[in-house]
Every structure is written in C-alpha cells, then in structure tokens.
Short mmCIF file of C-alpha atoms in Angstrom, two decimals:
data_model
loop_
_atom_site.label_atom_id
_atom_site.label_comp_id
_atom_site.label_asym_id
_atom_site.label_seq_id
_atom_site.Cartn_x
_atom_site.Cartn_y
_atom_site.Cartn_z
CA UNK P 1 201.28 192.40 -37.30
CA UNK P 2 204.51 192.84 -35.40
CA UNK P 3 204.92 191.18 -32.04
CA UNK P 4 207.22 192.59 -29.26
CA UNK P 5 208.40 190.41 -26.42
CA UNK P 6 209.37 192.01 -23.07
CA UNK P 7 211.16 190.41 -20.09
CA UNK P 8 208.80 188.66 -17.71
CA UNK P 9 209.74 190.83 -14.72
CA UNK P 10 209.16 194.00 -16.68
CA UNK P 11 205.76 192.77 -17.90
CA UNK P 12 204.68 191.99 -14.30
CA UNK P 13 205.92 195.33 -12.98
CA UNK P 14 203.99 197.14 -15.70
CA UNK P 15 200.96 195.06 -15.19
CA UNK P 16 200.92 195.28 -11.39
CA UNK P 17 202.04 198.89 -11.24
CA UNK P 18 202.60 198.36 -7.42
CA UNK P 19 205.29 199.02 -4.89
CA UNK P 20 208.00 196.31 -5.14
CA UNK P 21 208.70 196.69 -1.44
CA UNK P 22 205.15 195.79 -0.28
CA UNK P 23 204.40 193.78 -3.40
CA UNK P 24 207.60 192.04 -4.35
CA UNK P 25 205.98 190.11 -7.22
CA UNK P 26 205.78 193.44 -9.10
CA UNK P 27 209.52 193.90 -9.04
CA UNK P 28 212.38 192.37 -10.95
CA UNK P 29 214.43 189.44 -9.63
CA UNK P 30 217.37 191.70 -8.66
CA UNK P 31 214.94 194.05 -6.91
CA UNK P 32 213.34 191.19 -4.92
CA UNK P 33 216.80 189.93 -3.81
CA UNK P 34 217.92 193.42 -2.79
CA UNK P 35 214.61 193.86 -0.93
CA UNK P 36 215.24 190.62 1.04
CA UNK P 37 218.68 191.80 2.24
CA UNK P 38 217.26 195.28 3.16
CA UNK P 39 214.48 193.69 5.26
CA UNK P 40 217.05 191.60 7.12
CA UNK P 41 219.22 194.66 7.75
CA UNK P 42 216.19 196.61 9.02
CA UNK P 43 215.24 193.84 11.47
CA UNK P 44 218.86 193.67 12.70
CA UNK P 45 219.54 197.39 13.17
CA UNK P 46 215.99 198.84 13.50
CA UNK P 47 213.72 196.07 14.80
CA UNK P 48 210.23 196.78 13.53
CA UNK P 49 211.43 198.66 10.46
CA UNK P 50 210.81 195.71 8.12
CA UNK P 51 207.23 195.44 9.30
CA UNK P 52 206.56 199.20 8.81
CA UNK P 53 207.82 199.19 5.20
CA UNK P 54 206.70 195.81 4.04
CA UNK P 55 204.31 194.15 6.51
CA UNK P 56 202.00 194.78 9.46
CA UNK P 57 202.44 198.45 10.23
CA UNK P 58 200.84 198.21 13.65
CA UNK P 59 203.29 195.52 14.69
CA UNK P 60 206.12 197.48 13.17
CA UNK P 61 205.19 200.71 14.96
CA UNK P 62 204.91 198.91 18.33
CA UNK P 63 208.32 197.34 17.79
CA UNK P 64 209.81 200.69 16.77
CA UNK P 65 208.53 202.26 19.98
CA UNK P 66 210.30 199.54 21.93
CA UNK P 67 213.46 199.99 19.85
CA UNK P 68 213.50 203.75 20.41
CA UNK P 69 213.00 203.25 24.18
CA UNK P 70 215.95 200.80 24.33
CA UNK P 71 218.10 203.25 22.35
CA UNK P 72 217.09 206.10 24.71
CA UNK P 73 217.93 204.04 27.78
CA UNK P 74 221.31 203.08 26.19
CA UNK P 75 222.09 206.75 25.58
CA UNK P 76 221.19 207.69 29.17
CA UNK P 77 223.40 204.86 30.46
CA UNK P 78 226.25 206.02 28.24
CA UNK P 79 225.93 209.55 29.49
CA UNK P 80 225.86 208.38 33.11
CA UNK P 81 228.92 206.23 32.43
CA UNK P 82 230.89 209.35 31.64
CA UNK P 83 229.12 211.90 33.88
CA UNK P 84 228.03 210.02 36.99
CA UNK P 85 229.42 206.49 36.91
CA UNK P 86 228.74 206.01 40.64
CA UNK P 87 224.99 206.51 40.13
CA UNK P 88 224.99 204.09 37.21
CA UNK P 89 226.73 201.43 39.33
CA UNK P 90 224.29 201.96 42.17
CA UNK P 91 221.34 201.56 39.83
CA UNK P 92 222.81 198.49 38.15
CA UNK P 93 223.60 196.75 41.46
CA UNK P 94 220.05 197.20 42.82
CA UNK P 95 218.34 193.76 42.97
CA UNK P 96 214.95 195.17 41.89
CA UNK P 97 216.55 196.89 38.90
CA UNK P 98 218.21 193.58 38.05
CA UNK P 99 214.82 191.85 38.23
CA UNK P 100 213.43 194.40 35.84
CA UNK P 101 216.38 193.80 33.52
CA UNK P 102 215.72 190.05 33.58
CA UNK P 103 212.09 190.62 32.54
CA UNK P 104 213.05 193.16 29.94
CA UNK P 105 215.79 191.03 28.37
CA UNK P 106 213.55 187.97 28.20
CA UNK P 107 210.75 190.02 26.63
CA UNK P 108 213.08 191.59 24.10
CA UNK P 109 214.52 188.14 23.18
CA UNK P 110 210.97 186.79 22.52
CA UNK P 111 209.86 189.93 20.71
CA UNK P 112 212.94 190.01 18.45
CA UNK P 113 212.43 186.38 17.63
CA UNK P 114 208.83 187.10 16.60
CA UNK P 115 210.05 189.88 14.36
CA UNK P 116 212.60 187.61 12.70
CA UNK P 117 209.97 184.95 11.98
CA UNK P 118 207.63 187.63 10.57
CA UNK P 119 210.51 189.10 8.51
CA UNK P 120 211.29 185.65 7.09
CA UNK P 121 207.63 185.45 5.99
CA UNK P 122 207.94 188.86 4.31
CA UNK P 123 211.08 187.86 2.40
CA UNK P 124 209.09 185.65 0.02
CA UNK P 125 212.06 183.43 -0.68
CA UNK P 126 210.50 181.80 -3.73
CA UNK P 127 210.70 185.25 -5.51
CA UNK P 128 214.38 185.95 -4.93
CA UNK P 129 217.19 184.75 -7.14
CA UNK P 130 217.46 180.93 -6.83
CA UNK P 131 221.17 181.07 -6.03
CA UNK P 132 220.60 183.47 -3.14
CA UNK P 133 217.84 181.56 -1.46
CA UNK P 134 220.03 179.26 0.74
CA UNK P 135 222.26 182.20 1.76
CA UNK P 136 219.34 184.44 2.74
CA UNK P 137 217.66 181.57 4.65
CA UNK P 138 220.91 180.79 6.48
CA UNK P 139 221.46 184.47 7.35
CA UNK P 140 217.91 184.74 8.71
CA UNK P 141 218.36 181.78 11.07
CA UNK P 142 221.85 182.86 12.13
CA UNK P 143 220.71 186.43 12.94
CA UNK P 144 217.77 185.12 14.91
CA UNK P 145 220.01 182.88 17.02
CA UNK P 146 222.66 185.57 17.57
CA UNK P 147 220.29 188.40 18.53
CA UNK P 148 217.55 186.65 20.50
CA UNK P 149 220.07 184.14 21.81
CA UNK P 150 222.28 186.86 23.12
CA UNK P 151 219.37 188.60 24.88
CA UNK P 152 218.22 185.27 26.26
CA UNK P 153 221.71 184.53 27.59
CA UNK P 154 221.84 187.99 29.04
CA UNK P 155 218.56 187.36 30.91
CA UNK P 156 219.95 184.10 32.26
CA UNK P 157 223.27 185.73 33.30
CA UNK P 158 221.59 188.59 35.05
CA UNK P 159 219.23 186.16 36.84
CA UNK P 160 222.13 184.00 37.92
CA UNK P 161 224.05 187.01 39.20
CA UNK P 162 220.99 188.36 41.07
CA UNK P 163 220.35 184.95 42.63
CA UNK P 164 223.94 184.75 43.80
CA UNK P 165 223.92 188.25 45.23
CA UNK P 166 220.62 187.74 47.09
CA UNK P 167 221.84 184.47 48.53
CA UNK P 168 225.14 186.05 49.74
CA UNK P 169 223.89 189.44 50.94
CA UNK P 170 221.04 189.14 53.52
CA UNK P 171 218.18 191.66 53.88
CA UNK P 172 218.57 194.06 56.72
CA UNK P 173 218.89 197.67 57.74
CA UNK P 174 221.44 199.84 56.01
CA UNK P 175 224.63 200.58 57.85
CA UNK P 176 225.68 204.19 58.20
CA UNK P 177 229.29 205.41 57.95
CA UNK P 178 230.98 206.21 61.23
CA UNK P 179 233.09 209.37 61.15
CA UNK P 180 232.97 209.19 57.38
CA UNK P 181 234.01 205.55 57.02
CA UNK P 182 232.37 202.16 56.41
CA UNK P 183 233.39 199.18 58.50
CA UNK P 184 233.87 195.52 57.54
CA UNK P 185 235.99 192.67 58.91
CA UNK P 186 237.19 190.25 56.27
CA UNK P 187 238.22 186.75 57.40
CA UNK P 188 239.55 183.76 55.53
CA UNK P 189 238.14 180.71 57.34
CA UNK P 190 240.14 177.52 57.39
CA UNK P 191 239.11 174.21 58.96
CA UNK P 192 242.67 173.02 58.32
CA UNK P 193 244.36 169.65 58.77
CA UNK P 194 244.23 168.40 62.40
CA UNK P 195 241.97 171.25 63.59
CA UNK P 196 238.71 171.21 65.49
CA UNK P 197 236.24 173.57 63.81
CA UNK P 198 236.85 176.53 61.53
CA UNK P 199 239.48 179.14 62.33
CA UNK P 200 239.90 182.48 60.53
CA UNK P 201 243.55 182.44 59.56
CA UNK P 202 243.34 185.55 57.40
CA UNK P 203 242.06 188.52 59.43
CA UNK P 204 241.83 192.01 57.92
CA UNK P 205 239.89 195.10 58.83
CA UNK P 206 239.58 197.50 55.96
CA UNK P 207 238.63 201.15 56.44
CA UNK P 208 237.06 202.91 53.43
CA UNK P 209 236.47 206.59 53.09
CA UNK P 210 232.76 206.97 52.46
CA UNK P 211 233.36 209.96 50.18
CA UNK P 212 236.40 209.00 48.11
CA UNK P 213 236.45 205.21 48.34
CA UNK P 214 240.10 205.20 49.42
CA UNK P 215 240.77 202.14 51.51
CA UNK P 216 243.12 201.40 54.40
CA UNK P 217 243.65 197.75 55.34
CA UNK P 218 244.68 196.74 58.83
CA UNK P 219 245.97 193.17 58.96
CA UNK P 220 245.93 191.36 62.31
CA UNK P 221 248.13 188.23 62.64
CA UNK P 222 246.26 185.07 63.51
CA UNK P 223 248.56 184.47 66.50
CA UNK P 224 247.76 187.82 68.15
CA UNK P 225 247.36 187.30 71.88
CA UNK P 226 245.69 189.09 74.77
CA UNK P 227 243.07 190.57 72.56
CA UNK P 228 240.72 193.19 73.96
CA UNK P 229 237.15 193.70 72.92
CA UNK P 230 234.99 196.74 72.19
CA UNK P 231 233.69 198.47 75.25
CA UNK P 232 230.07 197.21 74.99
CA UNK P 233 231.00 193.66 73.90
CA UNK P 234 229.28 190.73 75.73
CA UNK P 235 232.60 188.91 75.55
CA UNK P 236 233.82 190.69 78.71
CA UNK P 237 231.43 188.52 80.73
CA UNK P 238 233.13 185.37 79.47
CA UNK P 239 236.70 186.79 79.28
CA UNK P 240 237.03 189.45 81.99
CA UNK P 241 240.75 189.88 81.31
CA UNK P 242 240.33 189.77 77.51
CA UNK P 243 241.19 186.73 75.47
CA UNK P 244 244.32 185.96 77.47
CA UNK P 245 244.90 182.40 78.55
CA UNK P 246 248.37 181.99 77.09
CA UNK P 247 249.40 180.34 73.86
CA UNK P 248 246.01 178.64 73.47
CA UNK P 249 244.28 181.99 73.27
CA UNK P 250 245.62 183.30 69.97
CA UNK P 251 243.09 185.45 68.04
CA UNK P 252 241.97 182.87 65.52
CA UNK P 253 241.02 180.47 68.33
CA UNK P 254 238.39 182.90 69.56
CA UNK P 255 235.96 182.00 66.78
CA UNK P 256 236.04 178.30 67.73
CA UNK P 257 235.79 178.95 71.47
CA UNK P 258 232.70 181.13 71.07
CA UNK P 259 231.00 178.71 68.67
CA UNK P 260 231.62 175.84 71.07
CA UNK P 261 230.98 177.49 74.47
CA UNK P 262 229.49 181.01 74.24
CA UNK P 263 226.98 181.25 71.42
CA UNK P 264 224.44 182.45 74.00
CA UNK P 265 226.35 185.72 74.19
CA UNK P 266 224.99 186.65 70.77
CA UNK P 267 221.31 185.59 70.75
CA UNK P 268 219.78 185.76 67.27
CA UNK P 269 223.12 186.22 65.52
CA UNK P 270 223.64 184.47 62.22
CA UNK P 271 227.21 183.59 63.18
CA UNK P 272 228.12 184.21 66.84
CA UNK P 273 231.77 183.42 66.19
CA UNK P 274 231.99 186.14 63.50
CA UNK P 275 230.30 188.60 65.85
CA UNK P 276 232.91 187.83 68.46
CA UNK P 277 235.72 188.37 65.91
CA UNK P 278 234.20 191.77 65.09
CA UNK P 279 234.30 192.76 68.75
CA UNK P 280 237.93 191.58 69.09
CA UNK P 281 239.15 193.30 65.98
CA UNK P 282 237.33 196.47 67.00
CA UNK P 283 238.90 196.34 70.45
CA UNK P 284 242.39 195.71 69.08
CA UNK P 285 242.23 198.58 66.58
CA UNK P 286 240.04 201.02 68.48
CA UNK P 287 237.46 200.86 65.68
CA UNK P 288 233.74 200.14 65.44
CA UNK P 289 233.50 197.18 63.03
CA UNK P 290 230.07 197.30 61.45
CA UNK P 291 229.96 194.15 59.36
CA UNK P 292 231.92 191.05 58.37
CA UNK P 293 232.54 188.75 55.46
CA UNK P 294 233.87 185.20 55.91
CA UNK P 295 235.48 183.44 53.00
CA UNK P 296 235.83 179.65 53.20
CA UNK P 297 239.51 179.14 52.16
CA UNK P 298 238.79 175.60 51.00
CA UNK P 299 236.17 176.95 48.59
CA UNK P 300 238.63 179.68 47.71
CA UNK P 301 240.47 177.11 45.66
CA UNK P 302 237.33 176.28 43.75
CA UNK P 303 236.81 179.92 42.86
CA UNK P 304 240.35 180.26 41.55
CA UNK P 305 239.93 177.08 39.45
CA UNK P 306 236.68 178.57 38.04
CA UNK P 307 238.66 181.69 37.05
CA UNK P 308 241.25 179.59 35.27
CA UNK P 309 244.02 180.11 37.86
CA UNK P 310 245.86 183.23 39.11
CA UNK P 311 249.21 184.52 38.08
CA UNK P 312 251.67 186.00 40.59
CA UNK P 313 255.37 186.90 40.69
CA UNK P 314 257.22 185.81 43.92
CA UNK P 315 260.52 187.24 45.17
CA UNK P 316 261.49 184.38 47.45
CA UNK P 317 261.50 180.69 48.33
CA UNK P 318 258.18 179.39 49.63
CA UNK P 319 257.54 175.89 50.89
CA UNK P 320 254.49 173.70 50.20
CA UNK P 321 253.51 170.07 50.64
CA UNK P 322 254.47 168.11 47.57
CA UNK P 323 257.06 165.86 46.02
CA UNK P 324 260.61 166.74 46.93
CA UNK P 325 263.51 166.48 44.43
CA UNK P 326 264.15 162.94 45.68
CA UNK P 327 260.61 161.92 44.84
CA UNK P 328 259.46 161.62 48.42
CA UNK P 329 256.39 163.45 49.80
CA UNK P 330 257.27 166.32 52.10
CA UNK P 331 258.24 170.00 51.95
CA UNK P 332 258.79 171.09 48.37
CA UNK P 333 259.66 174.66 47.35
CA UNK P 334 258.62 177.30 44.88
CA UNK P 335 261.54 179.54 43.99
CA UNK P 336 261.57 183.23 42.95
CA UNK P 337 259.74 183.70 39.66
CA UNK P 338 256.31 184.01 37.96
CA UNK P 339 253.70 181.27 38.48
CA UNK P 340 250.17 180.61 37.32
CA UNK P 341 248.67 178.71 40.19
CA UNK P 342 245.55 176.50 40.19
CA UNK P 343 243.26 176.74 43.20
CA UNK P 344 245.11 174.16 45.34
CA UNK P 345 248.50 175.67 44.63
CA UNK P 346 247.31 179.26 45.26
CA UNK P 347 245.89 178.17 48.61
CA UNK P 348 249.14 176.47 49.51
CA UNK P 349 251.17 179.56 48.49
CA UNK P 350 248.94 181.83 50.57
CA UNK P 351 248.88 179.49 53.59
CA UNK P 352 252.55 178.56 53.73
CA UNK P 353 254.06 179.32 57.12
CA UNK P 354 256.97 176.92 57.52
CA UNK P 355 260.32 178.71 57.94
CA UNK P 356 258.50 182.00 57.47
CA UNK P 357 256.64 184.68 59.47
CA UNK P 358 253.00 185.61 59.88
CA UNK P 359 253.80 188.91 58.17
CA UNK P 360 255.10 187.09 55.09
CA UNK P 361 252.01 184.91 55.12
CA UNK P 362 249.72 187.96 55.28
CA UNK P 363 251.55 189.58 52.37
CA UNK P 364 251.23 186.47 50.22
CA UNK P 365 247.51 186.25 51.05
CA UNK P 366 247.13 189.85 49.97
CA UNK P 367 249.06 189.12 46.83
CA UNK P 368 246.68 186.26 45.84
CA UNK P 369 243.69 188.49 46.58
CA UNK P 370 245.21 191.23 44.32
CA UNK P 371 245.79 188.71 41.56
CA UNK P 372 242.16 187.59 41.74
CA UNK P 373 240.83 191.13 41.68
CA UNK P 374 243.03 191.97 38.70
CA UNK P 375 241.65 189.01 36.75
CA UNK P 376 237.99 189.88 37.34
CA UNK P 377 237.56 191.24 33.80
CA UNK P 378 235.29 190.39 30.87
CA UNK P 379 237.89 188.00 29.38
CA UNK P 380 237.78 186.01 32.63
CA UNK P 381 234.13 186.43 33.60
CA UNK P 382 232.29 185.74 30.36
CA UNK P 383 233.63 182.26 29.46
CA UNK P 384 233.60 181.07 33.08
CA UNK P 385 230.62 183.01 34.36
CA UNK P 386 228.55 180.09 35.75
CA UNK P 387 231.48 178.42 37.49
CA UNK P 388 232.53 181.66 39.15
CA UNK P 389 229.04 182.39 40.37
CA UNK P 390 228.64 178.87 41.79
CA UNK P 391 231.96 179.08 43.57
CA UNK P 392 231.27 182.58 44.93
CA UNK P 393 227.87 181.54 46.29
CA UNK P 394 229.41 178.61 48.17
CA UNK P 395 232.38 180.32 49.80
CA UNK P 396 231.12 183.67 51.06
CA UNK P 397 229.17 184.41 54.25
CA UNK P 398 228.44 188.01 55.22
CA UNK P 399 226.05 190.22 57.12
CA UNK P 400 226.51 193.18 54.71
CA UNK P 401 222.96 194.33 53.85
CA UNK P 402 221.90 193.60 50.28
CA UNK P 403 220.18 196.94 49.92
CA UNK P 404 223.56 198.71 50.14
CA UNK P 405 225.27 196.59 47.53
CA UNK P 406 225.20 199.42 45.00
CA UNK P 407 226.87 201.74 47.50
CA UNK P 408 229.67 199.27 48.22
CA UNK P 409 230.23 198.49 44.54
CA UNK P 410 230.37 202.22 43.73
CA UNK P 411 232.95 202.86 46.48
CA UNK P 412 234.95 199.86 45.38
CA UNK P 413 234.99 201.25 41.85
CA UNK P 414 236.17 204.63 43.10
CA UNK P 415 238.84 202.98 45.35
CA UNK P 416 240.46 200.95 42.52
CA UNK P 417 242.06 204.08 41.07
CA UNK P 418 243.56 205.20 44.41
CA UNK P 419 246.44 204.05 46.52
CA UNK P 420 245.54 201.66 49.35
CA UNK P 421 247.02 202.13 52.80
CA UNK P 422 248.18 199.11 54.76
CA UNK P 423 249.28 198.49 58.33
CA UNK P 424 250.11 195.14 59.92
CA UNK P 425 249.54 194.91 63.67
CA UNK P 426 252.84 193.23 64.32
CA UNK P 427 256.27 192.98 62.79
CA UNK P 428 257.58 194.76 60.82
CA UNK P 429 255.21 197.72 61.34
CA UNK P 430 255.45 197.30 65.15
CA UNK P 431 259.02 196.22 65.90
CA UNK P 432 260.59 192.98 64.65
CA UNK P 433 259.80 189.35 65.36
CA UNK P 434 262.02 189.35 68.41
CA UNK P 435 259.97 192.06 70.08
CA UNK P 436 256.95 189.71 70.37
CA UNK P 437 254.56 192.57 69.88
CA UNK P 438 251.69 190.27 68.93
CA UNK P 439 252.17 188.46 72.27
CA UNK P 440 252.43 191.59 74.43
CA UNK P 441 250.67 194.28 72.37
CA UNK P 442 250.71 197.98 73.21
CA UNK P 443 247.06 198.94 72.52
CA UNK P 444 247.66 202.66 73.05
CA UNK P 445 250.32 202.58 70.37
CA UNK P 446 248.07 200.57 68.01
CA UNK P 447 245.22 203.07 68.42
CA UNK P 448 247.58 205.98 67.90
CA UNK P 449 248.96 204.58 64.66
CA UNK P 450 245.47 203.67 63.37
CA UNK P 451 244.19 207.10 64.24
CA UNK P 452 247.06 208.78 62.47
CA UNK P 453 246.41 206.87 59.26
CA UNK P 454 242.71 207.73 59.39
CA UNK P 455 243.47 211.38 60.04
CA UNK P 456 245.85 211.50 57.06
CA UNK P 457 242.97 210.24 54.93
CA UNK P 458 240.81 213.16 56.02
CA UNK P 459 238.61 211.24 58.50
CA UNK P 460 239.99 211.76 62.03
CA UNK P 461 238.38 209.87 64.85
CA UNK P 462 235.94 211.79 66.97
CA UNK P 463 236.48 211.78 70.72
CA UNK P 464 235.02 208.64 72.16
CA UNK P 465 234.02 207.36 68.72
CA UNK P 466 235.53 204.90 66.34
CA UNK P 467 235.59 204.53 62.53
CA UNK P 468 236.42 201.41 60.60
CA UNK P 469 236.71 199.19 57.53
CA UNK P 470 235.54 198.19 54.15
CA UNK P 471 235.56 195.41 51.66
CA UNK P 472 235.82 195.44 47.84
CA UNK P 473 232.84 193.73 46.22
CA UNK P 474 232.92 192.31 42.54
CA UNK P 475 229.27 192.35 41.93
CA UNK P 476 229.56 190.88 38.47
CA UNK P 477 230.64 187.56 39.99
CA UNK P 478 229.25 187.93 43.47
CA UNK P 479 232.57 187.70 45.07
CA UNK P 480 234.09 189.73 48.07
CA UNK P 481 237.80 190.41 48.18
CA UNK P 482 240.08 192.61 50.28
CA UNK P 483 240.87 195.93 48.77
CA UNK P 484 244.11 196.13 46.81
CA UNK P 485 245.90 198.72 44.84
CA UNK P 486 249.00 200.85 44.76
CA UNK P 487 250.41 200.38 48.24
CA UNK P 488 251.82 203.41 50.04
CA UNK P 489 251.71 202.45 53.69
CA UNK P 490 254.37 201.72 56.27
CA UNK P 491 255.99 198.35 56.14
CA UNK P 492 254.76 197.56 52.62
CA UNK P 493 257.28 196.50 50.01
CA UNK P 494 257.53 197.77 46.48
CA UNK P 495 255.22 196.18 43.96
CA UNK P 496 257.98 196.53 41.34
CA UNK P 497 260.12 193.38 41.20
CA UNK P 498 263.01 195.42 39.85
CA UNK P 499 263.22 197.11 43.25
CA UNK P 500 263.28 193.89 45.23
CA UNK P 501 266.43 192.67 46.93
CA UNK P 502 267.95 189.54 45.49
CA UNK P 503 267.08 186.27 47.19
CA UNK P 504 269.81 185.21 49.62
CA UNK P 505 272.46 182.80 48.30
CA UNK P 506 273.96 179.79 49.97
CA UNK P 507 276.77 180.47 52.48
CA UNK P 508 279.38 179.79 49.76
CA UNK P 509 277.68 182.34 47.40
CA UNK P 510 276.09 179.79 45.10
CA UNK P 511 272.42 180.24 44.21
CA UNK P 512 269.92 178.37 46.34
CA UNK P 513 268.54 175.17 44.81
CA UNK P 514 265.73 172.80 45.86
CA UNK P 515 268.24 170.03 46.48
CA UNK P 516 270.19 172.22 48.92
CA UNK P 517 266.98 173.14 50.77
CA UNK P 518 266.04 169.48 50.98
CA UNK P 519 269.48 168.73 52.41
CA UNK P 520 269.09 171.52 55.03
CA UNK P 521 265.73 170.19 56.18
CA UNK P 522 267.02 166.61 56.37
CA UNK P 523 269.93 167.73 58.50
CA UNK P 524 267.82 169.97 60.73
CA UNK P 525 269.40 173.31 59.75
CA UNK P 526 266.33 175.39 60.41
CA UNK P 527 268.25 178.70 60.68
CA UNK P 528 269.50 178.46 57.12
CA UNK P 529 266.04 177.50 55.87
CA UNK P 530 264.59 180.61 57.53
CA UNK P 531 267.31 182.68 55.97
CA UNK P 532 266.53 181.16 52.53
CA UNK P 533 262.82 181.97 52.94
CA UNK P 534 263.19 185.50 54.32
CA UNK P 535 262.16 187.23 51.06
CA UNK P 536 259.09 185.13 50.34
CA UNK P 537 256.88 188.03 51.45
CA UNK P 538 257.77 189.78 48.21
CA UNK P 539 254.91 189.12 45.81
CA UNK P 540 252.96 191.00 43.19
CA UNK P 541 249.94 190.13 41.06
CA UNK P 542 250.61 189.23 37.46
CA UNK P 543 254.01 189.01 35.82
CA UNK P 544 255.58 191.93 37.67
#
C-alpha cells in the first residue's frame, strides 16, 4: 500500500476546511503571518475592522461607527477650513466645545487601546512564523503607544489650554462693536527698579474692524501729560482739570495713583487702576475703550524663555545694563545686527530708554511683540507647550469676556493677512521731540487724526460716538499680544532693513564701537551718545 505525506499546514487546512482569517489554525504559516500584519493595519487605519473580520463583530461594528463618525467630523472640519475658516475658529475656541473635545479624545484613547489589546489576542502569535513573532509583538506595542498615547496627549493639551483660557478670560457679558469696531487697551505693566507699585510703561489702544479684522494701533507714550478722561468717567471728581499736576502726573503714574488713593471710584471693578487707564486712553484718543489686557513685563521674560527666545534685527545702537568692554558693570550696548534674545535680554531691549526717545522705545516694544507673534507656530508651541501655557497664565490679566474668545481669535486670524495701521501720539507723528507735544497735547488734533484713520478703514466715527481698539489673541498658547503686520501708517519705518539708513559714524567717519561709546559716557558727552543711538527705533522681527 502506497503512503503519501503532505505538509502539515496543508493537512490542517484540508481537515479544518475553515476560514484562515477567523480560524488561523486552518491556514499555512505564511497565511497566518500575513493575517497578523493585516489585522494590525486594520486596527491602525480602520479601528474596529480587525474585530469585524476576525473577532467580536459587535465590538467591531461599534468601533467602526465611532471611526466613521470621527472621519465625518474630520471631513466637515476640513471643508470648513477652506470654506469658512472663521466659523471653524469660533467653534474651536469655545470652551464648551473644548470640554467636549477633551472627553472625546480621552474616550478615543481608551477605546483604541482596548482595540489594540483585543487585536493582539486575535493575532495568535504562537501560530505565526517564529522569526516574525518578536517583530509583530513590538509593532503591536509601539502602535498602541503611538495612537492611544497621541490621543491621550491631545486630551491633556486641550485641557491645559482650556484651563489657561478660562483662568485668563473671565465670564461676563459679551461686548458689542462700537461703530463697527472692537475696543481694547493693551498695557505692559512694570514694577521696575526703584518704583512704588506697578506702572504700565507700554500703552497701546488697538482698533479692529469688526468685519475685516484690520487693526490700527494707537501708541500713547508713558510720559504723556495733562491727560483727559472720557466724558462719563468718575475720574473727573478726583482730577477736575484732568491728570495735570506737572511732571509727576505722567500717564503711567495714573494707575498707581488710583490704586493707592481712588479705588472707591470704581466699586466692584476687578482692577480699578486698569479701569482708570481705559478712561484716560479713551479721553486722549476720543474713543470708547471697551476692555483691557495687562501684561506683566517681568513675566514677559518668562514667556519668551518658554518660547526658546525671540529673534530680531536691529538698525541701531541700544544700551542695556551689563558688562562694559572694560569689564565693569554699567551701560553696555547692542549694535546694529540680528540677535536671538532670551527673556531678560528681550525685556532690556524693549525697555531701554537711555540716550533714546519714547518713540524709539515704543517701536522696539512693538518689534519684540511682532517677533513673539511670528514665532507662535507648531514648531515653537508643540515642544514647549506646557511652559508657554504656564507663563501665559501668570502674566496676563484682562476683562475680555471668555464667551467672545472665538470672535477675537477669528478676527485676529483675519487681521494677520492685512496691513496694520499705526499712529504714535507724540513725536514723530505729532511734531518732533522739541515740540513737547506729549507735555502740551492738542486733543482736537489727536481726535482729528484718529478719526481720519478710522474713516479710511471704512468705519467713520458717528457724531457724539466713539469707536476703539482690539487685541490679537493666540488661543493656542493663551497669550495676548498687540496686533502686528505690514505697517503702512504715518511715522512708521520700513520693515525692510535694506531700506534703513546707515547707523551714524563717529565724527571722524570711523564706525562706532562699544569702546568709543564707553569713552563718551565716561566723559559725559551725552549729545554724541544720543546721536549714536538715534536709529535704534529701527527693528524688525526675524532676520530681516
């Protein structure tokens, strides 16, 4: 009798006569190995698919319904991104939507992990090729960690962002646009060396078009005197002639004075000093300032450090406190060129006022703000997300209502692609330094110039009414920053370093050096130092 021997896998397949996908023991070893890789691919790309073809069909169908729902939402979001991006931003910035995202992401992370564990059970590793077992097991664990881990991290990140936003933006009634514009005062608060209390050294009122998002920034020098207030301000009872007591009554001192002596004028206010600054800024510009945001300049440095620094290109010599060329501590200098500043250096660059003007200081502050805004991108945010959120939560105080965050973010997104107007209430937009416009301001002229800029933007002021400002909000990090962009206003310098004038030389024509500047200071030649620093208002974000 003749005996025929067949391969073991073939014998089992013939004997079992089953489906090698649902019954892998009926297939050959190559079939079982291929099956294992297919099940992993299904769980990766079509979660639930492996269970439908090889396991618990009820579990698989439930998972597939979830998968199809997620795909549908992703398609809707993609369509909105191209068709109605503003609506998508508003939805995504809503705190209740963010809460739903947190729950959904956490649920998806757990559900996908369950599917991976079940898929690993279905693989039946003992039936695949011995040499492939370690590789398939490693791939299973890796894919579980990558997919469920990514969703879990996403839930944590959204929760951290939502917590930061809700801590920064208080609940409250929505603010309505006035004459087609939103209104926010942005201040950089600085306790400063040798000062009593906080003083807002950086004072900007930004006016945003509620339809187009185009922004106009009005910068008020900190040493502005004889400030007026809005018509209905309670400050008139304390300062009947306005804030006008001489050199002590510069604008940034109003905050401290109100906090120390007149908090009762704003009962129930979160920050009476900030409310007073809103009334003063509104009176100076002839605008109704609807909200404010205060940035702690000391914490500003922490935020920049969390971002990994900021890069700017400077067109002039700027002094800061540091080691001089002779090694002694005193006024050191940054020359023209490109710098990547850490937080402390960026703050010193923005604050520097020695041998310079308030206009130059304002321009450098705006340059640092522009650099920060330019660096709020995925490459910056993702690896430093937690540090940026922590810094942002600590440095920002605002009364902007949280329920309108989506509106503000949407307008900010629209405004990024448009030119930004800018007007400084002082030299050089109103005379030169010798005219002392900030000491003896012409309010009628200020209101006229402000009104002209608003009219040119398609939102003229109504008779007896006043529009106002806005603030760019980076919701991804919970940070507020003054609007920046392509500048087209009066008094603004080109953002192209190739168009900048050359820095002034020494009287004999030689280039300026740090040693020469040190010699000038030691010999009291202030005029030459001011001449050397006269181009330090020239600054642009990045490498120019």
